[in-house]
mmCIF file of the C-alpha atoms, coordinates in Angstrom:
data_MODEL
# 
_entry.id   MODEL 
# 
loop_
_atom_site.group_PDB 
_atom_site.id 
_atom_site.type_symbol 
_atom_site.label_atom_id 
_atom_site.label_alt_id 
_atom_site.label_comp_id 
_atom_site.label_asym_id 
_atom_site.label_entity_id 
_atom_site.label_seq_id 
_atom_site.pdbx_PDB_ins_code 
_atom_site.Cartn_x 
_atom_site.Cartn_y 
_atom_site.Cartn_z 
_atom_site.occupancy 
_atom_site.B_iso_or_equiv 
_atom_site.pdbx_formal_charge 
_atom_site.auth_seq_id 
_atom_site.auth_comp_id 
_atom_site.auth_asym_id 
_atom_site.auth_atom_id 
_atom_site.pdbx_PDB_model_num 
ATOM 1   C CA . MET A 1 1   ? -26.468 3.177   -64.401 1.00 0.00 ? 1   MET A CA 1 
ATOM 2   C CA . ILE A 1 2   ? -26.911 -0.584  -64.287 1.00 0.00 ? 2   ILE A CA 1 
ATOM 3   C CA . THR A 1 3   ? -25.036 -2.906  -61.926 1.00 0.00 ? 3   THR A CA 1 
ATOM 4   C CA . PHE A 1 4   ? -24.822 -6.442  -63.277 1.00 0.00 ? 4   PHE A CA 1 
ATOM 5   C CA . ILE A 1 5   ? -24.048 -9.264  -60.852 1.00 0.00 ? 5   ILE A CA 1 
ATOM 6   C CA . LEU A 1 6   ? -22.486 -12.216 -62.668 1.00 0.00 ? 6   LEU A CA 1 
ATOM 7   C CA . PRO A 1 7   ? -22.282 -15.353 -60.515 1.00 0.00 ? 7   PRO A CA 1 
ATOM 8   C CA . GLY A 1 8   ? -20.180 -18.446 -60.973 1.00 0.00 ? 8   GLY A CA 1 
ATOM 9   C CA . TYR A 1 9   ? -21.187 -21.511 -62.974 1.00 0.00 ? 9   TYR A CA 1 
ATOM 10  C CA . SER A 1 10  ? -22.667 -23.599 -60.128 1.00 0.00 ? 10  SER A CA 1 
ATOM 11  C CA . ILE A 1 11  ? -26.319 -23.301 -59.003 1.00 0.00 ? 11  ILE A CA 1 
ATOM 12  C CA . HIS A 1 12  ? -24.957 -22.586 -55.507 1.00 0.00 ? 12  HIS A CA 1 
ATOM 13  C CA . ASN A 1 13  ? -23.852 -19.177 -56.799 1.00 0.00 ? 13  ASN A CA 1 
ATOM 14  C CA . LYS A 1 14  ? -27.483 -18.154 -57.310 1.00 0.00 ? 14  LYS A CA 1 
ATOM 15  C CA . GLU A 1 15  ? -27.811 -17.434 -53.580 1.00 0.00 ? 15  GLU A CA 1 
ATOM 16  C CA . TRP A 1 16  ? -24.609 -15.382 -53.689 1.00 0.00 ? 16  TRP A CA 1 
ATOM 17  C CA . ALA A 1 17  ? -25.955 -13.240 -56.560 1.00 0.00 ? 17  ALA A CA 1 
ATOM 18  C CA . GLN A 1 18  ? -29.291 -12.704 -54.810 1.00 0.00 ? 18  GLN A CA 1 
ATOM 19  C CA . ASP A 1 19  ? -27.542 -11.824 -51.545 1.00 0.00 ? 19  ASP A CA 1 
ATOM 20  C CA . VAL A 1 20  ? -25.241 -9.281  -53.214 1.00 0.00 ? 20  VAL A CA 1 
ATOM 21  C CA . ALA A 1 21  ? -28.190 -7.759  -55.118 1.00 0.00 ? 21  ALA A CA 1 
ATOM 22  C CA . ARG A 1 22  ? -30.168 -7.428  -51.912 1.00 0.00 ? 22  ARG A CA 1 
ATOM 23  C CA . LYS A 1 23  ? -27.356 -5.794  -49.940 1.00 0.00 ? 23  LYS A CA 1 
ATOM 24  C CA . ILE A 1 24  ? -25.800 -3.470  -52.483 1.00 0.00 ? 24  ILE A CA 1 
ATOM 25  C CA . LYS A 1 25  ? -26.671 0.215   -52.374 1.00 0.00 ? 25  LYS A CA 1 
ATOM 26  C CA . SER A 1 26  ? -27.093 1.853   -55.768 1.00 0.00 ? 26  SER A CA 1 
ATOM 27  C CA . ASP A 1 27  ? -29.067 4.679   -57.321 1.00 0.00 ? 27  ASP A CA 1 
ATOM 28  C CA . GLY A 1 28  ? -29.432 2.724   -60.560 1.00 0.00 ? 28  GLY A CA 1 
ATOM 29  C CA . GLN A 1 29  ? -30.745 -0.694  -61.533 1.00 0.00 ? 29  GLN A CA 1 
ATOM 30  C CA . ILE A 1 30  ? -29.311 -3.842  -59.982 1.00 0.00 ? 30  ILE A CA 1 
ATOM 31  C CA . ARG A 1 31  ? -29.504 -6.871  -62.267 1.00 0.00 ? 31  ARG A CA 1 
ATOM 32  C CA . PRO A 1 32  ? -28.386 -10.253 -60.899 1.00 0.00 ? 32  PRO A CA 1 
ATOM 33  C CA . ILE A 1 33  ? -27.928 -12.661 -63.799 1.00 0.00 ? 33  ILE A CA 1 
ATOM 34  C CA . PHE A 1 34  ? -29.217 -16.227 -63.537 1.00 0.00 ? 34  PHE A CA 1 
ATOM 35  C CA . TRP A 1 35  ? -27.654 -18.695 -65.972 1.00 0.00 ? 35  TRP A CA 1 
ATOM 36  C CA . ASP A 1 36  ? -29.977 -20.763 -68.180 1.00 0.00 ? 36  ASP A CA 1 
ATOM 37  C CA . HIS A 1 37  ? -28.276 -24.075 -67.378 1.00 0.00 ? 37  HIS A CA 1 
ATOM 38  C CA . TRP A 1 38  ? -29.435 -23.778 -63.755 1.00 0.00 ? 38  TRP A CA 1 
ATOM 39  C CA . THR A 1 39  ? -33.027 -24.536 -64.817 1.00 0.00 ? 39  THR A CA 1 
ATOM 40  C CA . ASP A 1 40  ? -32.422 -26.411 -68.080 1.00 0.00 ? 40  ASP A CA 1 
ATOM 41  C CA . VAL A 1 41  ? -29.436 -28.763 -68.087 1.00 0.00 ? 41  VAL A CA 1 
ATOM 42  C CA . SER A 1 42  ? -29.571 -29.017 -71.882 1.00 0.00 ? 42  SER A CA 1 
ATOM 43  C CA . GLN A 1 43  ? -28.490 -25.351 -72.134 1.00 0.00 ? 43  GLN A CA 1 
ATOM 44  C CA . LYS A 1 44  ? -24.783 -24.873 -72.859 1.00 0.00 ? 44  LYS A CA 1 
ATOM 45  C CA . PHE A 1 45  ? -22.879 -22.191 -70.928 1.00 0.00 ? 45  PHE A CA 1 
ATOM 46  C CA . ASP A 1 46  ? -21.063 -19.999 -73.445 1.00 0.00 ? 46  ASP A CA 1 
ATOM 47  C CA . PRO A 1 47  ? -19.335 -16.997 -71.782 1.00 0.00 ? 47  PRO A CA 1 
ATOM 48  C CA . LYS A 1 48  ? -19.051 -15.045 -75.047 1.00 0.00 ? 48  LYS A CA 1 
ATOM 49  C CA . GLU A 1 49  ? -22.746 -15.539 -75.853 1.00 0.00 ? 49  GLU A CA 1 
ATOM 50  C CA . LYS A 1 50  ? -23.747 -14.426 -72.343 1.00 0.00 ? 50  LYS A CA 1 
ATOM 51  C CA . ALA A 1 51  ? -21.500 -11.358 -72.634 1.00 0.00 ? 51  ALA A CA 1 
ATOM 52  C CA . ASP A 1 52  ? -23.032 -10.404 -75.981 1.00 0.00 ? 52  ASP A CA 1 
ATOM 53  C CA . LEU A 1 53  ? -26.516 -10.683 -74.485 1.00 0.00 ? 53  LEU A CA 1 
ATOM 54  C CA . ILE A 1 54  ? -25.618 -8.569  -71.433 1.00 0.00 ? 54  ILE A CA 1 
ATOM 55  C CA . SER A 1 55  ? -23.857 -6.008  -73.656 1.00 0.00 ? 55  SER A CA 1 
ATOM 56  C CA . ARG A 1 56  ? -27.036 -5.606  -75.715 1.00 0.00 ? 56  ARG A CA 1 
ATOM 57  C CA . HIS A 1 57  ? -29.142 -5.281  -72.537 1.00 0.00 ? 57  HIS A CA 1 
ATOM 58  C CA . SER A 1 58  ? -26.979 -2.394  -71.311 1.00 0.00 ? 58  SER A CA 1 
ATOM 59  C CA . LYS A 1 59  ? -28.417 -0.260  -74.154 1.00 0.00 ? 59  LYS A CA 1 
ATOM 60  C CA . GLY A 1 60  ? -25.628 2.307   -74.004 1.00 0.00 ? 60  GLY A CA 1 
ATOM 61  C CA . ASN A 1 61  ? -25.917 2.878   -70.237 1.00 0.00 ? 61  ASN A CA 1 
ATOM 62  C CA . THR A 1 62  ? -22.906 3.140   -67.956 1.00 0.00 ? 62  THR A CA 1 
ATOM 63  C CA . ILE A 1 63  ? -22.489 -0.169  -66.127 1.00 0.00 ? 63  ILE A CA 1 
ATOM 64  C CA . ASN A 1 64  ? -20.849 -1.651  -63.061 1.00 0.00 ? 64  ASN A CA 1 
ATOM 65  C CA . ILE A 1 65  ? -20.090 -5.359  -62.868 1.00 0.00 ? 65  ILE A CA 1 
ATOM 66  C CA . ILE A 1 66  ? -19.648 -7.570  -59.813 1.00 0.00 ? 66  ILE A CA 1 
ATOM 67  C CA . ALA A 1 67  ? -18.457 -10.997 -60.924 1.00 0.00 ? 67  ALA A CA 1 
ATOM 68  C CA . LYS A 1 68  ? -17.516 -14.273 -59.282 1.00 0.00 ? 68  LYS A CA 1 
ATOM 69  C CA . SER A 1 69  ? -15.683 -17.248 -60.745 1.00 0.00 ? 69  SER A CA 1 
ATOM 70  C CA . LEU A 1 70  ? -16.695 -17.859 -64.390 1.00 0.00 ? 70  LEU A CA 1 
ATOM 71  C CA . GLY A 1 71  ? -18.683 -14.624 -64.233 1.00 0.00 ? 71  GLY A CA 1 
ATOM 72  C CA . CYS A 1 72  ? -15.232 -12.985 -64.430 1.00 0.00 ? 72  CYS A CA 1 
ATOM 73  C CA . LEU A 1 73  ? -14.733 -14.557 -67.846 1.00 0.00 ? 73  LEU A CA 1 
ATOM 74  C CA . VAL A 1 74  ? -18.099 -13.180 -69.000 1.00 0.00 ? 74  VAL A CA 1 
ATOM 75  C CA . THR A 1 75  ? -16.953 -9.805  -67.633 1.00 0.00 ? 75  THR A CA 1 
ATOM 76  C CA . ALA A 1 76  ? -13.790 -9.951  -69.744 1.00 0.00 ? 76  ALA A CA 1 
ATOM 77  C CA . HIS A 1 77  ? -15.901 -10.470 -72.865 1.00 0.00 ? 77  HIS A CA 1 
ATOM 78  C CA . ILE A 1 78  ? -18.176 -7.568  -71.877 1.00 0.00 ? 78  ILE A CA 1 
ATOM 79  C CA . ALA A 1 79  ? -15.117 -5.344  -71.339 1.00 0.00 ? 79  ALA A CA 1 
ATOM 80  C CA . GLU A 1 80  ? -13.989 -6.274  -74.827 1.00 0.00 ? 80  GLU A CA 1 
ATOM 81  C CA . ASN A 1 81  ? -17.453 -5.548  -76.329 1.00 0.00 ? 81  ASN A CA 1 
ATOM 82  C CA . ILE A 1 82  ? -18.290 -2.230  -74.638 1.00 0.00 ? 82  ILE A CA 1 
ATOM 83  C CA . PRO A 1 83  ? -15.204 -0.823  -72.870 1.00 0.00 ? 83  PRO A CA 1 
ATOM 84  C CA . GLY A 1 84  ? -16.486 2.756   -72.935 1.00 0.00 ? 84  GLY A CA 1 
ATOM 85  C CA . GLN A 1 85  ? -19.612 1.919   -70.940 1.00 0.00 ? 85  GLN A CA 1 
ATOM 86  C CA . ILE A 1 86  ? -17.890 0.305   -67.967 1.00 0.00 ? 86  ILE A CA 1 
ATOM 87  C CA . ASN A 1 87  ? -17.598 2.364   -64.794 1.00 0.00 ? 87  ASN A CA 1 
ATOM 88  C CA . LYS A 1 88  ? -16.365 -0.220  -62.258 1.00 0.00 ? 88  LYS A CA 1 
ATOM 89  C CA . ILE A 1 89  ? -15.548 -3.918  -62.204 1.00 0.00 ? 89  ILE A CA 1 
ATOM 90  C CA . ILE A 1 90  ? -15.294 -5.957  -59.003 1.00 0.00 ? 90  ILE A CA 1 
ATOM 91  C CA . LEU A 1 91  ? -13.929 -9.487  -59.392 1.00 0.00 ? 91  LEU A CA 1 
ATOM 92  C CA . CYS A 1 92  ? -14.725 -11.846 -56.521 1.00 0.00 ? 92  CYS A CA 1 
ATOM 93  C CA . GLY A 1 93  ? -12.703 -14.944 -57.244 1.00 0.00 ? 93  GLY A CA 1 
ATOM 94  C CA . ILE A 1 94  ? -11.135 -15.621 -60.619 1.00 0.00 ? 94  ILE A CA 1 
ATOM 95  C CA . PRO A 1 95  ? -11.470 -19.254 -61.777 1.00 0.00 ? 95  PRO A CA 1 
ATOM 96  C CA . VAL A 1 96  ? -7.747  -19.857 -62.146 1.00 0.00 ? 96  VAL A CA 1 
ATOM 97  C CA . THR A 1 97  ? -8.046  -23.645 -62.477 1.00 0.00 ? 97  THR A CA 1 
ATOM 98  C CA . ASP A 1 98  ? -11.016 -23.661 -64.903 1.00 0.00 ? 98  ASP A CA 1 
ATOM 99  C CA . LEU A 1 99  ? -9.529  -21.437 -67.603 1.00 0.00 ? 99  LEU A CA 1 
ATOM 100 C CA . LYS A 1 100 ? -8.344  -22.378 -71.071 1.00 0.00 ? 100 LYS A CA 1 
ATOM 101 C CA . ASP A 1 101 ? -5.262  -20.767 -72.634 1.00 0.00 ? 101 ASP A CA 1 
ATOM 102 C CA . GLY A 1 102 ? -7.253  -18.161 -74.568 1.00 0.00 ? 102 GLY A CA 1 
ATOM 103 C CA . ASP A 1 103 ? -9.278  -17.281 -71.462 1.00 0.00 ? 103 ASP A CA 1 
ATOM 104 C CA . VAL A 1 104 ? -6.185  -16.225 -69.517 1.00 0.00 ? 104 VAL A CA 1 
ATOM 105 C CA . GLU A 1 105 ? -5.203  -13.871 -72.336 1.00 0.00 ? 105 GLU A CA 1 
ATOM 106 C CA . LEU A 1 106 ? -8.730  -12.444 -72.443 1.00 0.00 ? 106 LEU A CA 1 
ATOM 107 C CA . LEU A 1 107 ? -8.835  -11.906 -68.668 1.00 0.00 ? 107 LEU A CA 1 
ATOM 108 C CA . SER A 1 108 ? -5.525  -10.080 -68.838 1.00 0.00 ? 108 SER A CA 1 
ATOM 109 C CA . LYS A 1 109 ? -7.276  -7.373  -70.884 1.00 0.00 ? 109 LYS A CA 1 
ATOM 110 C CA . ILE A 1 110 ? -9.349  -6.382  -67.856 1.00 0.00 ? 110 ILE A CA 1 
ATOM 111 C CA . PRO A 1 111 ? -7.617  -3.480  -66.129 1.00 0.00 ? 111 PRO A CA 1 
ATOM 112 C CA . ALA A 1 112 ? -6.337  -5.760  -63.397 1.00 0.00 ? 112 ALA A CA 1 
ATOM 113 C CA . LYS A 1 113 ? -3.265  -7.139  -65.093 1.00 0.00 ? 113 LYS A CA 1 
ATOM 114 C CA . GLU A 1 114 ? -1.069  -6.944  -61.998 1.00 0.00 ? 114 GLU A CA 1 
ATOM 115 C CA . ALA A 1 115 ? -3.683  -8.748  -59.894 1.00 0.00 ? 115 ALA A CA 1 
ATOM 116 C CA . LEU A 1 116 ? -3.946  -11.557 -62.443 1.00 0.00 ? 116 LEU A CA 1 
ATOM 117 C CA . GLN A 1 117 ? -0.180  -11.908 -62.585 1.00 0.00 ? 117 GLN A CA 1 
ATOM 118 C CA . PHE A 1 118 ? -0.104  -12.089 -58.798 1.00 0.00 ? 118 PHE A CA 1 
ATOM 119 C CA . LEU A 1 119 ? -2.814  -14.781 -58.753 1.00 0.00 ? 119 LEU A CA 1 
ATOM 120 C CA . ARG A 1 120 ? -0.919  -16.872 -61.285 1.00 0.00 ? 120 ARG A CA 1 
ATOM 121 C CA . ARG A 1 121 ? 2.217   -16.658 -59.090 1.00 0.00 ? 121 ARG A CA 1 
ATOM 122 C CA . LEU A 1 122 ? 0.490   -17.637 -55.830 1.00 0.00 ? 122 LEU A CA 1 
ATOM 123 C CA . PRO A 1 123 ? 1.656   -21.278 -55.869 1.00 0.00 ? 123 PRO A CA 1 
ATOM 124 C CA . ASP A 1 124 ? 5.250   -20.128 -56.449 1.00 0.00 ? 124 ASP A CA 1 
ATOM 125 C CA . LEU A 1 125 ? 4.917   -17.872 -53.418 1.00 0.00 ? 125 LEU A CA 1 
ATOM 126 C CA . GLY A 1 126 ? 3.694   -20.769 -51.281 1.00 0.00 ? 126 GLY A CA 1 
ATOM 127 C CA . ILE A 1 127 ? 0.133   -19.454 -51.026 1.00 0.00 ? 127 ILE A CA 1 
ATOM 128 C CA . ARG A 1 128 ? -2.831  -21.643 -51.881 1.00 0.00 ? 128 ARG A CA 1 
ATOM 129 C CA . VAL A 1 129 ? -5.268  -20.100 -54.362 1.00 0.00 ? 129 VAL A CA 1 
ATOM 130 C CA . LYS A 1 130 ? -8.146  -21.053 -52.049 1.00 0.00 ? 130 LYS A CA 1 
ATOM 131 C CA . THR A 1 131 ? -6.571  -19.093 -49.182 1.00 0.00 ? 131 THR A CA 1 
ATOM 132 C CA . ALA A 1 132 ? -6.226  -15.957 -51.311 1.00 0.00 ? 132 ALA A CA 1 
ATOM 133 C CA . SER A 1 133 ? -9.773  -16.434 -52.612 1.00 0.00 ? 133 SER A CA 1 
ATOM 134 C CA . ASP A 1 134 ? -11.151 -16.820 -49.074 1.00 0.00 ? 134 ASP A CA 1 
ATOM 135 C CA . ILE A 1 135 ? -9.415  -13.635 -47.929 1.00 0.00 ? 135 ILE A CA 1 
ATOM 136 C CA . ALA A 1 136 ? -10.680 -11.686 -50.956 1.00 0.00 ? 136 ALA A CA 1 
ATOM 137 C CA . GLY A 1 137 ? -14.202 -12.981 -50.374 1.00 0.00 ? 137 GLY A CA 1 
ATOM 138 C CA . GLN A 1 138 ? -14.014 -11.976 -46.722 1.00 0.00 ? 138 GLN A CA 1 
ATOM 139 C CA . MET A 1 139 ? -12.875 -8.475  -47.674 1.00 0.00 ? 139 MET A CA 1 
ATOM 140 C CA . VAL A 1 140 ? -15.789 -8.052  -50.107 1.00 0.00 ? 140 VAL A CA 1 
ATOM 141 C CA . GLU A 1 141 ? -18.193 -9.383  -47.477 1.00 0.00 ? 141 GLU A CA 1 
ATOM 142 C CA . GLU A 1 142 ? -16.806 -6.845  -44.987 1.00 0.00 ? 142 GLU A CA 1 
ATOM 143 C CA . LYS A 1 143 ? -17.474 -4.021  -47.469 1.00 0.00 ? 143 LYS A CA 1 
ATOM 144 C CA . ILE A 1 144 ? -21.097 -5.160  -47.852 1.00 0.00 ? 144 ILE A CA 1 
ATOM 145 C CA . ASN A 1 145 ? -21.699 -6.047  -44.187 1.00 0.00 ? 145 ASN A CA 1 
ATOM 146 C CA . LYS A 1 146 ? -19.764 -3.628  -41.988 1.00 0.00 ? 146 LYS A CA 1 
ATOM 147 C CA . TRP A 1 147 ? -20.505 -5.707  -38.875 1.00 0.00 ? 147 TRP A CA 1 
ATOM 148 C CA . LYS A 1 148 ? -18.380 -8.563  -40.271 1.00 0.00 ? 148 LYS A CA 1 
ATOM 149 C CA . VAL A 1 149 ? -15.141 -6.562  -40.156 1.00 0.00 ? 149 VAL A CA 1 
ATOM 150 C CA . VAL A 1 150 ? -12.471 -8.435  -38.229 1.00 0.00 ? 150 VAL A CA 1 
ATOM 151 C CA . ARG A 1 151 ? -9.256  -7.156  -36.741 1.00 0.00 ? 151 ARG A CA 1 
ATOM 152 C CA . ARG A 1 152 ? -6.208  -8.577  -38.497 1.00 0.00 ? 152 ARG A CA 1 
ATOM 153 C CA . ARG A 1 153 ? -2.805  -8.942  -36.934 1.00 0.00 ? 153 ARG A CA 1 
ATOM 154 C CA . THR A 1 154 ? 0.409   -9.009  -38.908 1.00 0.00 ? 154 THR A CA 1 
# 
């Protein structure tokens, strides 16, 4: 089994990917992905191209994916390419404001349709997307680092 870690577009997400790779416990391979445009600004970021490359690298193995921001869009393309190989997908922040019309439709194909619909309705519910993203990030961080668990009051 291979666990791919797909960070967001910004170079600042490189640390996040390395941190997740370091802390995750897995019997299989852990492969953080580093985008080409981080080291060569002339490289264009094409989510479909990146997904095709990662799909080929999986070589028929069962895969897990942990994705953040635009890495979620790459994940949607991977899910479209090799749906039978995917074991688990963890989305850590969907780039709601950076998506094009076709991207939203593609993301809705990931088995998280209800979650995506909820995220799209957040402003109507009076909840800022950043607030929901921060809470989701905190929950993922608590799963990785048990000592960061906080007590919540309702």
